[in-house]
Short mmCIF file of C-alpha atoms in Angstrom, two decimals:
data_model
loop_
_atom_site.label_atom_id
_atom_site.label_comp_id
_atom_site.label_asym_id
_atom_site.label_seq_id
_atom_site.Cartn_x
_atom_site.Cartn_y
_atom_site.Cartn_z
CA MET A 26 29.27 116.06 78.68
CA ARG A 27 25.80 116.07 77.09
CA ILE A 28 23.87 113.97 74.57
CA GLU A 29 21.27 115.12 72.03
CA PHE A 30 19.25 112.43 70.25
CA GLN A 31 18.75 112.74 66.48
CA SER A 32 16.26 109.83 66.05
CA GLY A 33 14.15 107.33 67.98
CA LYS A 34 11.74 107.92 70.85
CA LEU A 35 14.01 110.57 72.42
CA ASN A 36 14.51 112.48 69.14
CA GLY A 37 15.33 116.15 69.88
CA LEU A 38 15.76 115.65 73.64
CA ASP A 39 18.95 116.66 75.45
CA PHE A 40 20.42 115.10 78.59
CA VAL A 41 23.45 115.38 80.83
CA VAL A 42 25.83 112.42 80.61
CA THR A 43 27.95 111.04 83.42
CA PHE A 44 31.15 109.40 82.21
CA ASN A 45 32.49 106.38 84.11
CA PRO A 46 29.61 106.26 86.63
CA ASN A 47 31.26 103.31 88.38
CA ASP A 48 34.10 104.94 90.33
CA ALA A 49 35.33 101.52 91.42
CA ASP A 50 36.51 100.72 87.90
CA PRO A 51 37.80 103.81 86.04
CA ALA A 52 38.84 101.64 83.07
CA GLU A 53 35.21 100.74 82.30
CA GLN A 54 34.87 103.62 79.80
CA LEU A 55 31.07 103.80 80.23
CA TRP A 56 28.70 106.74 80.17
CA GLU A 57 25.25 107.06 81.69
CA ILE A 58 22.33 109.38 80.88
CA VAL A 59 21.19 111.45 83.88
CA ALA A 60 17.38 111.40 84.00
CA ASN A 61 15.59 114.78 84.39
CA GLU A 62 12.07 116.28 84.42
CA ASP A 63 12.78 119.09 81.95
CA TYR A 64 10.20 117.65 79.53
CA GLY A 65 7.22 117.35 81.93
CA ARG A 66 8.07 113.98 83.42
CA LEU A 67 11.12 112.00 84.45
CA LEU A 68 12.94 110.84 81.32
CA PRO A 69 14.27 108.42 80.22
CA ASP A 70 11.79 105.85 81.59
CA GLU A 71 10.68 102.33 80.64
CA THR A 72 8.73 103.65 77.63
CA MET A 73 10.71 106.65 76.44
CA LYS A 74 14.25 105.30 76.33
CA PRO A 75 17.18 104.87 73.91
CA GLU A 76 17.06 101.87 71.59
CA ASP A 77 19.48 100.10 69.27
CA GLY A 78 19.91 102.09 66.07
CA ASP A 79 19.17 105.53 67.57
CA THR A 80 21.50 108.28 66.38
CA TYR A 81 22.81 110.99 68.69
CA ILE A 82 25.42 113.70 69.16
CA LEU A 83 27.79 113.83 72.13
CA TYR A 84 29.12 117.27 72.99
CA GLY A 85 30.62 119.27 75.86
CA PHE A 86 33.61 116.93 76.40
CA ASP A 87 37.37 117.33 76.06
CA ILE A 88 38.18 117.48 72.35
CA GLN A 89 41.53 115.86 73.10
CA LEU A 90 39.67 112.53 73.32
CA VAL A 91 38.78 112.89 69.65
CA SER A 92 42.38 113.65 68.70
CA ASP A 93 43.84 110.78 70.71
CA GLN A 94 41.30 108.04 70.01
CA TYR A 95 38.77 108.70 67.24
CA ILE A 96 40.95 110.43 64.65
CA PRO A 97 43.54 107.58 64.57
CA ALA A 98 40.69 105.05 64.30
CA ALA A 99 39.13 107.06 61.44
CA GLU A 100 42.50 107.31 59.71
CA GLU A 101 42.95 103.54 59.93
CA GLU A 102 39.46 102.95 58.50
CA LEU A 103 40.19 105.40 55.67
CA LYS A 104 43.46 103.59 54.96
CA GLU A 105 41.65 100.23 54.72
CA LYS A 106 39.05 101.64 52.31
CA ALA A 107 41.76 103.28 50.21
CA GLN A 108 43.70 99.99 50.05
CA GLU A 109 40.53 98.16 48.91
CA TYR A 110 40.08 100.76 46.14
CA VAL A 111 43.73 100.43 45.06
CA ASP A 112 43.45 96.63 44.97
CA ARG A 113 40.35 96.87 42.76
CA SER A 114 42.05 99.40 40.50
CA LYS A 115 45.00 97.05 39.97
CA LYS A 116 42.75 94.33 38.59
CA ASP A 117 42.68 93.96 34.81
CA ASP A 118 39.25 95.10 33.61
CA GLY A 119 40.17 95.13 29.92
CA THR A 120 38.04 93.81 27.06
CA TYR A 121 39.31 90.97 24.88
CA THR A 122 38.20 89.25 21.68
CA ALA A 123 38.31 85.47 21.30
CA THR A 124 37.96 83.62 17.98
CA LEU A 125 36.62 80.09 18.45
CA VAL A 126 37.87 77.18 16.33
CA SER A 127 35.20 76.28 13.75
CA ASP A 128 35.55 72.50 14.11
CA TRP A 129 35.30 72.72 17.90
CA VAL A 130 32.08 74.77 17.71
CA HIS A 131 30.62 72.54 15.00
CA GLU A 132 30.98 69.45 17.24
CA ASN A 133 28.35 70.83 19.63
CA PRO A 134 26.95 74.19 18.48
CA VAL A 135 24.33 74.32 21.25
CA SER A 136 26.72 74.22 24.21
CA ARG A 137 29.58 76.00 22.42
CA THR A 138 27.75 79.18 21.49
CA TYR A 139 27.19 81.84 24.11
CA GLU A 140 24.49 84.37 25.03
CA PHE A 141 24.91 88.08 25.68
CA GLY A 142 25.83 88.60 29.36
CA GLN A 143 26.74 84.94 29.94
CA ARG A 144 29.55 84.41 32.46
CA ILE A 145 32.88 83.36 30.92
CA ASN A 146 36.10 82.41 32.71
CA LEU A 147 39.12 83.89 30.91
CA VAL A 148 42.21 81.75 31.52
CA ASP A 149 45.64 83.19 30.77
CA ASP A 150 48.36 83.21 33.43
CA THR A 151 50.12 86.02 31.58
CA TYR A 152 47.30 88.50 32.25
CA PHE A 153 45.28 87.17 35.21
CA GLU A 154 46.53 84.47 37.55
CA GLY A 155 43.96 81.76 38.13
CA GLY A 156 41.57 83.14 35.49
CA ARG A 157 39.10 86.04 35.48
CA VAL A 158 35.32 85.69 35.48
CA SER A 159 33.89 88.08 32.88
CA ARG A 160 30.82 88.31 30.64
CA VAL A 161 30.02 88.12 26.94
CA LEU A 162 29.67 91.72 25.72
CA GLY A 163 29.09 90.94 22.02
CA TRP A 164 29.84 88.61 19.14
CA GLU A 165 30.34 88.44 15.37
CA LEU A 166 28.79 85.46 13.54
CA ASN A 167 28.52 84.56 9.86
CA LEU A 168 24.84 84.51 8.90
CA ASP A 169 25.23 81.60 6.49
CA ILE A 170 27.56 79.46 8.64
CA PRO A 171 27.31 80.58 12.30
CA CYS A 172 29.85 77.93 13.41
CA ASP A 173 32.57 79.34 11.13
CA SER A 174 35.10 80.99 13.49
CA PRO A 175 32.71 83.09 15.62
CA VAL A 176 34.36 86.02 17.39
CA TYR A 177 33.27 86.84 20.95
CA THR A 178 33.99 90.03 22.88
CA ILE A 179 34.63 89.26 26.56
CA GLY A 180 35.13 91.90 29.23
CA GLU A 181 34.17 93.53 32.49
CA SER A 182 34.20 96.96 34.08
CA MET A 183 34.86 98.34 37.56
CA PRO A 184 31.15 98.24 38.59
CA TYR A 185 31.23 94.51 37.82
CA SER A 186 32.81 93.93 41.24
CA ARG A 187 29.48 95.06 42.72
CA ILE A 188 27.39 92.75 40.53
CA SER A 189 25.82 90.95 43.49
CA GLU A 190 24.51 94.28 44.82
CA ILE A 191 23.29 95.34 41.37
CA GLU A 192 21.40 92.09 40.75
CA ASP A 193 19.42 92.55 43.96
CA LYS A 194 18.36 96.06 42.91
CA VAL A 195 17.36 95.43 39.27
CA ASP A 196 13.57 95.29 38.87
CA ALA A 197 13.41 94.89 35.08
CA LEU A 198 15.67 94.49 32.06
CA THR A 199 14.83 94.77 28.36
CA TYR A 200 16.67 92.70 25.74
CA LYS A 201 15.50 92.06 22.15
CA GLY A 202 12.22 93.76 23.01
CA GLN A 203 11.56 91.46 25.96
CA THR A 204 11.23 92.56 29.58
CA TYR A 205 12.73 90.41 32.32
CA THR A 206 11.43 90.68 35.86
CA GLY A 207 12.60 89.05 39.05
CA VAL A 208 15.07 89.44 41.89
CA GLY A 209 18.70 88.37 41.81
CA GLY A 210 18.79 87.78 38.06
CA SER A 211 15.98 85.21 38.03
CA GLY A 212 14.56 86.44 34.70
CA VAL A 213 15.00 83.99 31.79
CA TYR A 214 15.21 84.89 28.09
CA ILE A 215 12.26 83.44 26.11
CA ILE A 216 12.84 82.20 22.56
CA ARG A 217 9.65 83.15 20.71
CA THR A 218 8.09 81.61 17.58
CA ASN A 219 10.23 83.34 14.91
CA ASP A 220 13.27 84.01 17.11
CA SER A 221 16.55 82.61 15.67
CA THR A 222 18.32 82.60 19.05
CA ALA A 223 20.09 79.27 19.65
CA PRO A 224 18.71 77.26 22.59
CA SER A 225 21.01 76.96 25.61
CA ASP A 226 20.91 76.25 29.34
CA SER A 227 20.14 79.92 30.02
CA ASN A 228 16.96 80.38 27.92
CA VAL A 229 13.60 78.66 27.29
CA PHE A 230 11.07 78.16 24.46
CA SER A 231 7.77 80.02 24.60
CA ALA A 232 4.51 78.05 24.70
CA LEU A 233 3.72 78.79 21.01
CA ARG A 234 7.28 77.92 19.96
CA SER A 235 6.99 74.61 21.83
CA LEU A 236 3.64 73.81 20.14
CA SER A 237 5.17 74.48 16.72
CA MET A 238 8.22 72.26 17.37
CA PHE A 239 7.10 69.32 19.50
CA LEU A 240 4.51 66.60 18.86
CA ARG A 241 1.30 66.95 20.84
CA LYS A 242 0.06 64.27 23.23
CA ASP A 243 -3.35 65.80 23.92
CA ARG A 244 -4.67 65.82 20.31
CA GLU A 245 -3.90 64.66 16.77
CA ASP A 246 -0.59 65.95 15.44
CA SER A 247 1.77 65.43 12.47
CA THR A 248 5.34 66.11 11.35
CA THR A 249 7.00 66.49 7.94
CA TYR A 250 10.24 65.04 9.33
CA LEU A 251 11.24 61.39 9.74
CA LEU A 252 10.00 60.02 13.04
CA LYS A 253 12.22 57.32 14.55
CA LEU A 254 10.99 55.19 17.45
CA LEU A 255 13.97 53.89 19.39
CA GLY A 256 12.33 52.75 22.65
CA GLY A 257 9.11 51.13 23.75
CA THR A 258 6.93 50.28 26.72
CA VAL A 259 6.59 46.51 26.06
CA ILE A 260 9.36 43.93 25.97
CA GLY A 261 10.89 43.85 22.48
CA GLY A 262 8.40 46.45 21.22
CA LEU A 263 8.98 49.97 19.99
CA ALA A 264 5.52 51.04 18.91
CA LYS A 265 2.07 50.12 20.25
CA PHE A 266 -1.30 50.91 18.70
CA GLY A 267 -4.50 50.97 20.69
CA GLU A 268 -4.78 48.81 23.80
CA PHE A 269 -2.24 46.19 22.81
CA ILE A 270 -2.69 42.70 24.30
CA THR A 271 -0.83 40.01 22.40
CA GLY A 272 -3.21 37.65 20.64
CA VAL A 273 -6.22 39.72 21.69
CA SER A 274 -6.31 43.43 20.69
CA GLY A 275 -4.35 46.39 19.39
CA GLY A 276 -1.13 46.20 17.44
CA MET A 277 2.64 46.25 17.91
CA ILE A 278 5.82 46.63 15.80
CA ASP A 279 9.15 45.83 17.43
CA GLU A 280 12.73 46.92 16.67
CA ASP A 281 13.30 43.90 14.40
CA GLY A 282 10.35 44.82 12.19
CA GLN A 283 8.13 42.03 13.51
CA ALA A 284 4.49 43.08 13.77
CA GLU A 285 1.35 41.76 15.36
CA LEU A 286 -1.79 43.31 13.84
CA GLU A 287 -5.47 42.47 13.56
CA SER A 288 -5.62 42.73 9.77
CA LEU A 289 -3.64 44.09 6.81
CA MET A 290 -5.00 45.73 3.65
CA LEU A 291 -2.66 46.21 0.65
CA ARG A 292 -3.58 48.21 -2.46
CA SER A 293 -0.75 47.27 -4.85
CA GLY A 294 0.88 43.97 -4.02
CA LEU A 295 2.48 41.65 -1.51
CA ILE A 296 6.12 40.53 -1.87
CA VAL A 297 7.34 38.00 0.69
CA PRO A 298 9.86 35.09 0.65
CA ALA A 299 7.26 32.71 2.07
CA ILE A 300 3.66 32.59 3.19
CA ARG A 301 2.76 30.34 6.10
CA TYR A 302 -0.82 29.33 6.71
CA ASN A 303 -1.65 27.61 9.97
CA TYR A 304 2.02 26.74 10.22
CA MET A 305 3.25 24.84 13.25
CA THR A 306 6.61 23.30 14.09
CA TYR A 307 7.02 20.12 16.08
CA PHE A 308 10.21 18.85 17.70
CA MET A 309 10.53 15.09 18.29
#
């Protein structure tokens, strides 16, 4: 029997092989390379030697060994692979449409609307026992009332079973003119300034969109909407102005409408049930 290496440090070199070199234990089923000087020096040696991962061809042995041992093993491996393919083929990979109840969506439109590609668990014991994880492939929404019975298309395909392998190989995706980059699906969809996409747990606002929606804390800002202050940083207070120190500086208005200010200027009038001037109460 001989061995010819196809890779590694001994690539292209050919050696005689001794099978079962230990005569004391014929059941060992080992083979040993016989060193020779055909290539100018004694090989293999400590430097030029086989290593894990090297490929090689064994030849010059009784072909009956292949028939008795390797062919049955290969047949068994082929059977296992074929069974895996049959099991995958038996799985339902159909596409389904689901119409959501308007009232249910209207209760929480942010968490009850779904993005393209978002994972969905289909639950129906008639078709798939224990549910089937699929993805949103498309949807139909009314432009005037998006919460009115939206219809989602949910499905999967045979390559979906290899999604973990695909995610590791994708370098970039383009959706709505945006390019996602990252490994393992780490790209996040960005809602830009004039984008009507609904916010969800799987997307983010761009910097300009955030500046146009949220009040600034690093400069003067304004809003055309009603601003409600429902919490404060001082006991009983909901809004502070300046460096507020009771009886000393700044101003404060609490949740009961009570205010402490330095002065008050009115341009039209003052309507109050009572005016107290230097008023003090004594208890005897």
